[in-house]
mmCIF file with all atom_site columns, C-alpha atoms in Angstrom:
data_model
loop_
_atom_site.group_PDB
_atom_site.id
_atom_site.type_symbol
_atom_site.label_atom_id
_atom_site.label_alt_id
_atom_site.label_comp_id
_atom_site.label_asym_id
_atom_site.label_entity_id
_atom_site.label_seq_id
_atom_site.pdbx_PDB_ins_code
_atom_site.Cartn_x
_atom_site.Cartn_y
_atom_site.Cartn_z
_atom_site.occupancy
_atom_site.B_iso_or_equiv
_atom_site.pdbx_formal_charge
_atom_site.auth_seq_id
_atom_site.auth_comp_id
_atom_site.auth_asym_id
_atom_site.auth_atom_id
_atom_site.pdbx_PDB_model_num
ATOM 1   C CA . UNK A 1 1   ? -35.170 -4.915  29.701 1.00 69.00 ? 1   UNK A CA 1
ATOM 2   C CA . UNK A 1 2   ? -37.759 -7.607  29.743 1.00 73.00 ? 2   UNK A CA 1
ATOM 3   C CA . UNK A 1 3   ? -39.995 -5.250  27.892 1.00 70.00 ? 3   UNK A CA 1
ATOM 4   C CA . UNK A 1 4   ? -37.912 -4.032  25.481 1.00 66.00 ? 4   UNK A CA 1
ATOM 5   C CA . UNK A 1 5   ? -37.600 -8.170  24.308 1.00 70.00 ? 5   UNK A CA 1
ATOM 6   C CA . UNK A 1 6   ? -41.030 -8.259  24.194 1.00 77.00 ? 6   UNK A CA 1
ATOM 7   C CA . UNK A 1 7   ? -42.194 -5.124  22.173 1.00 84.00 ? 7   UNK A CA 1
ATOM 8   C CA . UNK A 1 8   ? -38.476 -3.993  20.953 1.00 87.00 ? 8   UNK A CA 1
ATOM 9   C CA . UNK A 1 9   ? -39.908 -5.253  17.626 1.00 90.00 ? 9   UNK A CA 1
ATOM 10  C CA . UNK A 1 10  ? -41.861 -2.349  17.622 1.00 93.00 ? 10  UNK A CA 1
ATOM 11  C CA . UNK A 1 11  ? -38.843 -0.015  17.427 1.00 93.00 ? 11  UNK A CA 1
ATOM 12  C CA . UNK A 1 12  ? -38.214 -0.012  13.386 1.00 95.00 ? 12  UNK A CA 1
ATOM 13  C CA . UNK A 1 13  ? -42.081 0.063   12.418 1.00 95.00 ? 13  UNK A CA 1
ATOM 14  C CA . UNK A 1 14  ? -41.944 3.706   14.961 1.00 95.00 ? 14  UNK A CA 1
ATOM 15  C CA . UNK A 1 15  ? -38.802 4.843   13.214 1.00 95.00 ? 15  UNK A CA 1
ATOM 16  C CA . UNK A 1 16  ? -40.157 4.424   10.061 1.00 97.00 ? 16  UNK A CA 1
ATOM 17  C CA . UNK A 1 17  ? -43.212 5.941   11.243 1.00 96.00 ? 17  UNK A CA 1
ATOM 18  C CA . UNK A 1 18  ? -42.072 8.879   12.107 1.00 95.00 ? 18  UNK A CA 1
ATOM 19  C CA . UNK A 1 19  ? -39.474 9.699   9.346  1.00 96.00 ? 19  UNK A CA 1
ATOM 20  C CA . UNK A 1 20  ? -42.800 9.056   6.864  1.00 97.00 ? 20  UNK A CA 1
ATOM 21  C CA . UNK A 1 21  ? -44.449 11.700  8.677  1.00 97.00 ? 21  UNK A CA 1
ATOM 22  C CA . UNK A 1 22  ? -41.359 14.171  8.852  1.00 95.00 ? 22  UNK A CA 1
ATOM 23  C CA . UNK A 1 23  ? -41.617 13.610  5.143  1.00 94.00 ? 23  UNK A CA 1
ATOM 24  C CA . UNK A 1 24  ? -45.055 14.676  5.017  1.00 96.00 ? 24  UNK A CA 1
ATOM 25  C CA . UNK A 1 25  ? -44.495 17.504  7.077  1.00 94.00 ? 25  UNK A CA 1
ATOM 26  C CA . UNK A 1 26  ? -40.844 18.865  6.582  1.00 88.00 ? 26  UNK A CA 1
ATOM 27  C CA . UNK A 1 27  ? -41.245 21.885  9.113  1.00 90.00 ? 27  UNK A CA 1
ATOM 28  C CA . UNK A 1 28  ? -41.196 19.490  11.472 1.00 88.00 ? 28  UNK A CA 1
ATOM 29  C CA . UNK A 1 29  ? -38.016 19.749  13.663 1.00 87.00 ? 29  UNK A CA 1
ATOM 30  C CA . UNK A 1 30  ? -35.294 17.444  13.768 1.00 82.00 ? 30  UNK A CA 1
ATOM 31  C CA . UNK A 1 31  ? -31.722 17.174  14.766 1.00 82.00 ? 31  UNK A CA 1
ATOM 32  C CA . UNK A 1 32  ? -29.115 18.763  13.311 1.00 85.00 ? 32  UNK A CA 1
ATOM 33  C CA . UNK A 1 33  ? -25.723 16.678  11.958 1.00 85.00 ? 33  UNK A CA 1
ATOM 34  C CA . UNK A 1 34  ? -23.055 16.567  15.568 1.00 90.00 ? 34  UNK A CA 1
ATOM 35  C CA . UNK A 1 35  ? -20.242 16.340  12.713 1.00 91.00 ? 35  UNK A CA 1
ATOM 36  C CA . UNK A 1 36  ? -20.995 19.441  11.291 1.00 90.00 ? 36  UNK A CA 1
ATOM 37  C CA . UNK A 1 37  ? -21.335 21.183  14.533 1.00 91.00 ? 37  UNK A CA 1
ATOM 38  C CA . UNK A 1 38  ? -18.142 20.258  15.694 1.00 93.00 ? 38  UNK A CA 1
ATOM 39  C CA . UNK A 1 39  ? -16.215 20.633  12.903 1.00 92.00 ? 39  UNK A CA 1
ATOM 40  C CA . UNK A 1 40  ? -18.108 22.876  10.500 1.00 88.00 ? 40  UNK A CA 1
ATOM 41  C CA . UNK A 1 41  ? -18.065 19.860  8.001  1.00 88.00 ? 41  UNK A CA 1
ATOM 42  C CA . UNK A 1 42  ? -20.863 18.581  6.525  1.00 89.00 ? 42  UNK A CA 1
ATOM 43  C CA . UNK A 1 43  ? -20.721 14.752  7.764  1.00 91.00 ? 43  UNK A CA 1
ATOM 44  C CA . UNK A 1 44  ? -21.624 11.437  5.815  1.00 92.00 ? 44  UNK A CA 1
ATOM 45  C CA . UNK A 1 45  ? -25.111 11.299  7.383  1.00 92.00 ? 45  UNK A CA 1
ATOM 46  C CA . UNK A 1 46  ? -25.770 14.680  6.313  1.00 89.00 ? 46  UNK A CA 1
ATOM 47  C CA . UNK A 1 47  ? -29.309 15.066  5.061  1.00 90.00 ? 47  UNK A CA 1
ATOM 48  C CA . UNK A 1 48  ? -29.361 11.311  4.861  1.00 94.00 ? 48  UNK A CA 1
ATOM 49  C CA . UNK A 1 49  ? -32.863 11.997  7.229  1.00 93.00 ? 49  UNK A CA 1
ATOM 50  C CA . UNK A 1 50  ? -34.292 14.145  4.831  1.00 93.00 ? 50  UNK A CA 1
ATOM 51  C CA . UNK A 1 51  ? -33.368 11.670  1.929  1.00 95.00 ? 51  UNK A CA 1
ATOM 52  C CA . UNK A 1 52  ? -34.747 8.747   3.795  1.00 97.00 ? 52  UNK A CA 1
ATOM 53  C CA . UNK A 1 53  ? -38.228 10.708  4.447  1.00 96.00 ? 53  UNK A CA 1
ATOM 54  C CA . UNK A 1 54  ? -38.456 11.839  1.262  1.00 96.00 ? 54  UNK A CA 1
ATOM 55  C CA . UNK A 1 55  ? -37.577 8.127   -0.186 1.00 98.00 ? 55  UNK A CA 1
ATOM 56  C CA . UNK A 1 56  ? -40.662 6.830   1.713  1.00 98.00 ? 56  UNK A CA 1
ATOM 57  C CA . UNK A 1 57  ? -43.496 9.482   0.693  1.00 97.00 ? 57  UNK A CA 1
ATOM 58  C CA . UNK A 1 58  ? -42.365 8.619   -2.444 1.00 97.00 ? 58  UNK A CA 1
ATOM 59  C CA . UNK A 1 59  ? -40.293 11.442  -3.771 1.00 96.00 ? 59  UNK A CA 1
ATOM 60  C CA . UNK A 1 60  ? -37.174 9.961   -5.209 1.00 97.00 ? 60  UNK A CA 1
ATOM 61  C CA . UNK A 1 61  ? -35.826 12.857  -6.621 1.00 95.00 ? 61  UNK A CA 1
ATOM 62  C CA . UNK A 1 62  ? -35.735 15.045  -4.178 1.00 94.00 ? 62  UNK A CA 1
ATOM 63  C CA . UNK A 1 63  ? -34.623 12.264  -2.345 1.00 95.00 ? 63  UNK A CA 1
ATOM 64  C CA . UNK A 1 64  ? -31.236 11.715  -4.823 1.00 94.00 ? 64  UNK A CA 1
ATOM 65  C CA . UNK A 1 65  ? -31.145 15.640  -4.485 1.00 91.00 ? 65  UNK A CA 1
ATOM 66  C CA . UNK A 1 66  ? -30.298 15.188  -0.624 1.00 92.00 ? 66  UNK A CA 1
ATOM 67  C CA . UNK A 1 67  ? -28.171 12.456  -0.318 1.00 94.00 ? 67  UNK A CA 1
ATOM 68  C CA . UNK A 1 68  ? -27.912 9.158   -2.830 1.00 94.00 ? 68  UNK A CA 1
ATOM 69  C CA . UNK A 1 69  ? -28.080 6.425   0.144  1.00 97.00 ? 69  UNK A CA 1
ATOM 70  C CA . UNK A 1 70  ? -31.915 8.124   1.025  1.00 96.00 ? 70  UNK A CA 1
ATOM 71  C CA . UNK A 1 71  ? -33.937 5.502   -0.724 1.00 98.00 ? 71  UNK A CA 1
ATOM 72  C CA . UNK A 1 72  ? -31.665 2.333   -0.113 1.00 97.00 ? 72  UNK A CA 1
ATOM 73  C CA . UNK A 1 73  ? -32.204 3.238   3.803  1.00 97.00 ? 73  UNK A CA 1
ATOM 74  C CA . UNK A 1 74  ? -35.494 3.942   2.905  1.00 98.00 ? 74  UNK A CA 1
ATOM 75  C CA . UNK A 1 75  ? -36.086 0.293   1.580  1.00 97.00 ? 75  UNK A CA 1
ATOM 76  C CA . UNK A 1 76  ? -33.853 -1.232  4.375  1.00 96.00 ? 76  UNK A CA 1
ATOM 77  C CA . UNK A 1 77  ? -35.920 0.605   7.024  1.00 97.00 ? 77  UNK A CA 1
ATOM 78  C CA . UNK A 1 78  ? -39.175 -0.801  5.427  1.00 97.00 ? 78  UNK A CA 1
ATOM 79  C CA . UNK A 1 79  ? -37.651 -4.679  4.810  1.00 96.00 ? 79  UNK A CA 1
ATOM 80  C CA . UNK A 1 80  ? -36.540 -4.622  8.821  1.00 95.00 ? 80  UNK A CA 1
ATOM 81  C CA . UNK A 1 81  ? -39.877 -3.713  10.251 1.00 96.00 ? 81  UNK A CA 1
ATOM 82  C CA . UNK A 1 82  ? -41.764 -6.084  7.910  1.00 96.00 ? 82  UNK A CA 1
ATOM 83  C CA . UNK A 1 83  ? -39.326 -8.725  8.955  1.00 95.00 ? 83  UNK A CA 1
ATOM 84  C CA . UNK A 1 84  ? -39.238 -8.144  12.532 1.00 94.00 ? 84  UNK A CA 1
ATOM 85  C CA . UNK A 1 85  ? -42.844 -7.598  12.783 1.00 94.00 ? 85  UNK A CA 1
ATOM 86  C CA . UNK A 1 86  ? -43.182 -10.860 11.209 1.00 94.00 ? 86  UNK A CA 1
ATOM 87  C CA . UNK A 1 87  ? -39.848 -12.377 13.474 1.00 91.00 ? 87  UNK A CA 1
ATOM 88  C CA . UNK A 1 88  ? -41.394 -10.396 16.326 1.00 91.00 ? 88  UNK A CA 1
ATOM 89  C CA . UNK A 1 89  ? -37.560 -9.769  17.332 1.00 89.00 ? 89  UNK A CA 1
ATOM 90  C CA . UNK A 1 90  ? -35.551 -6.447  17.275 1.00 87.00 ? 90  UNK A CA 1
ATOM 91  C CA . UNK A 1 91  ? -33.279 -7.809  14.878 1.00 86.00 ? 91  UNK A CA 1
ATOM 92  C CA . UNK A 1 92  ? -34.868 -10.780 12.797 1.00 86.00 ? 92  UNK A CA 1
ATOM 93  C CA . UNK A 1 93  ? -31.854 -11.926 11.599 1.00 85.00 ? 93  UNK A CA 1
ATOM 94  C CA . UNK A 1 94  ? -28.325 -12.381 10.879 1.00 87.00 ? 94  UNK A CA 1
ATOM 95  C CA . UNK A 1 95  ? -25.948 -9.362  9.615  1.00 82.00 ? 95  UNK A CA 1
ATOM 96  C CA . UNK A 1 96  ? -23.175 -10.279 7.636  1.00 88.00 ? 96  UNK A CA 1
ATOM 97  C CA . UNK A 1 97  ? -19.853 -8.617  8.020  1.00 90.00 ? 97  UNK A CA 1
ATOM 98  C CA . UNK A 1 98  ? -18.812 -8.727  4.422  1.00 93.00 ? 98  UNK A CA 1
ATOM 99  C CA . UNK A 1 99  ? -21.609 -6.479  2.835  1.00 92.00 ? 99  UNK A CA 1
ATOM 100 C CA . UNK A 1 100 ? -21.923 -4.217  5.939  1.00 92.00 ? 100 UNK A CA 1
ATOM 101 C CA . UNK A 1 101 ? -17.863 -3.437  5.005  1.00 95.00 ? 101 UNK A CA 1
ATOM 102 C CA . UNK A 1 102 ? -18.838 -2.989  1.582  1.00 95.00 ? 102 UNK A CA 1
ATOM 103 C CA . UNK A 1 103 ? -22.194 -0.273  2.885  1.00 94.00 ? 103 UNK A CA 1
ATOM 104 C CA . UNK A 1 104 ? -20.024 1.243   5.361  1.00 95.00 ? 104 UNK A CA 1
ATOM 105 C CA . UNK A 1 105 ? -17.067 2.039   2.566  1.00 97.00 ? 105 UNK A CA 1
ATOM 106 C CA . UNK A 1 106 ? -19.210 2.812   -0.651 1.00 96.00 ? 106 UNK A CA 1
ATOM 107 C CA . UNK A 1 107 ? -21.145 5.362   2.164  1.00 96.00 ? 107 UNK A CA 1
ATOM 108 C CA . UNK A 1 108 ? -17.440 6.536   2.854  1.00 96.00 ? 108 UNK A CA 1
ATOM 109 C CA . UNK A 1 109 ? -16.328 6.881   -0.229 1.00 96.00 ? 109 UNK A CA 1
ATOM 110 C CA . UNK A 1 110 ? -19.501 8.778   -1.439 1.00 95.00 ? 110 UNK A CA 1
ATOM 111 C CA . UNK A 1 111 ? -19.135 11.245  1.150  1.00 93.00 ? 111 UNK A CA 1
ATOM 112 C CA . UNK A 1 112 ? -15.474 11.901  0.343  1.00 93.00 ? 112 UNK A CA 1
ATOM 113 C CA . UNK A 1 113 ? -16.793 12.610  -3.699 1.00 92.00 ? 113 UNK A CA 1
ATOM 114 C CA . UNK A 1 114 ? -19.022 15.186  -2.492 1.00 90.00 ? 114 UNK A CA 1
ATOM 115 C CA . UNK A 1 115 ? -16.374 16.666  -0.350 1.00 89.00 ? 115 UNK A CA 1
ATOM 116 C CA . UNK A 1 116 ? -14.255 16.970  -2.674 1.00 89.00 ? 116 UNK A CA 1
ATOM 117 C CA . UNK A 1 117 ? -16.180 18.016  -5.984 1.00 87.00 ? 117 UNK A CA 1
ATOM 118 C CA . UNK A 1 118 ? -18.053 20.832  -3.506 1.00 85.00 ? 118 UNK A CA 1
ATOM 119 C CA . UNK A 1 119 ? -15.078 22.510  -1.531 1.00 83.00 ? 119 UNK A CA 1
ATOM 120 C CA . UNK A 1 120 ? -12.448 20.954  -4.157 1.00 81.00 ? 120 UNK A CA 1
ATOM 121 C CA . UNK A 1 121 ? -14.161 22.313  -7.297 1.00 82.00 ? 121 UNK A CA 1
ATOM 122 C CA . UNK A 1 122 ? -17.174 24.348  -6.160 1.00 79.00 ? 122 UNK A CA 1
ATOM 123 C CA . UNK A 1 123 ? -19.629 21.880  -7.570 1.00 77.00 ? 123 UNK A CA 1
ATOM 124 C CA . UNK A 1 124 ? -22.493 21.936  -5.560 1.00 70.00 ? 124 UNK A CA 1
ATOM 125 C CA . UNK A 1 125 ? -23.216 18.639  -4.509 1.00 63.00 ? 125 UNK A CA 1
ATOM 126 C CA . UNK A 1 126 ? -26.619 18.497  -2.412 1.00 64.00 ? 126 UNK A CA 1
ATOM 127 C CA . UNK A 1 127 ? -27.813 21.295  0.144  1.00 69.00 ? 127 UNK A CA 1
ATOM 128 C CA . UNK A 1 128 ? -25.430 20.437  2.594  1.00 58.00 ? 128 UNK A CA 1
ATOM 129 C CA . UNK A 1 129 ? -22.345 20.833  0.520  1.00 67.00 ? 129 UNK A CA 1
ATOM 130 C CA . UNK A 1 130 ? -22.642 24.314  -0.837 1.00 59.00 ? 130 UNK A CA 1
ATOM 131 C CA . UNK A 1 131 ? -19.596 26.306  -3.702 1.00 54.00 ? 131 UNK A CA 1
ATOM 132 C CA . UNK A 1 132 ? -17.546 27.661  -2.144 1.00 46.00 ? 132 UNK A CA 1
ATOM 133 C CA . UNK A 1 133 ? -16.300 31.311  -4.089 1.00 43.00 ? 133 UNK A CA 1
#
C-alpha cells in the first residue's frame, strides 16, 4: 500500500499511455463490454475505449462515430495525469458531487437515445448499436 501512495500518481499517465497506443494500433486486443455479454445489450461504456483512443491520436471523428463521451474522457484522462503528476497524488483533488450527477445522468441518458433510436427505430447509432430488420 505504501507504494501505491508513493508512485499511485503514476496510474493515469499509464492509462493514458496505453489507450494512446491502442489508438495507434487498433488490432491490439482489449476487453470486451461485461454488459453486453450478459445481457446481449450493448452497455453505456460501449466503445467508449475505442472513442477515448481515438480522441487522443487525434481522430475526433471517428471518435464521435464510436461513442460521443470519447473525447471529453479523452481530455479528462489527459487534465488528471497532468494534475497528479504535478500533485504527485492519485487523485489531485477534490470531486464534486453535483457535476459528477450531472456526467453520470447526461452519460445515462445518452445511452438510453441510442437504445432507443437503434432497436426502437433501426437507426444505426454507432458500431455497437446496429438496425435491427
Amino acid at each position: 500500500m505504501r507504494q501505491l501512495r508513493r508512485s499511485g500518481f503514476f496510474i493515469p499517465t499509464a492509462l493514458t499511455a496505453v489507450l494512446w497506443f491502442k489508438g495507434r494500433y487498433p488490432q491490439v486486443p482489449g476487453w470486451g463490454c461485461p454488459f453486453r455479454a450478459l445481457t446481449g445489450i450493448p452497455g453505456p461504456g460501449c466503445y467508449l475505449t475505442r472513442a477515448t483512443s481515438a480522441a487522443l491520436t487525434g481522430d475526433f471523428q471517428l471518435a464521435l462515430d464510436f461513442h460521443l463521451f470519447g473525447p471529453i474522457v479523452a481530455a479528462a484522462l489527459l487534465g488528471w495525469s497532468l494534475m497528479a503528476l504535478r500533485k504527485r497524488r492519485l487523485i489531485p483533488m477534490r470531486v464534486a458531487l453535483a457535476p459528477m450527477s450531472i456526467i453520470t445522468s447526461a452519460f445515462v441518458l445518452y445511452w438510453l437515445l441510442r437504445l432507443v433510436l437503434s432497436y426502437g427505430f433501426g437507426v444505426v447509432g454507432s458500431p455497437g448499436f446496429p438496425a435491427t430488420g
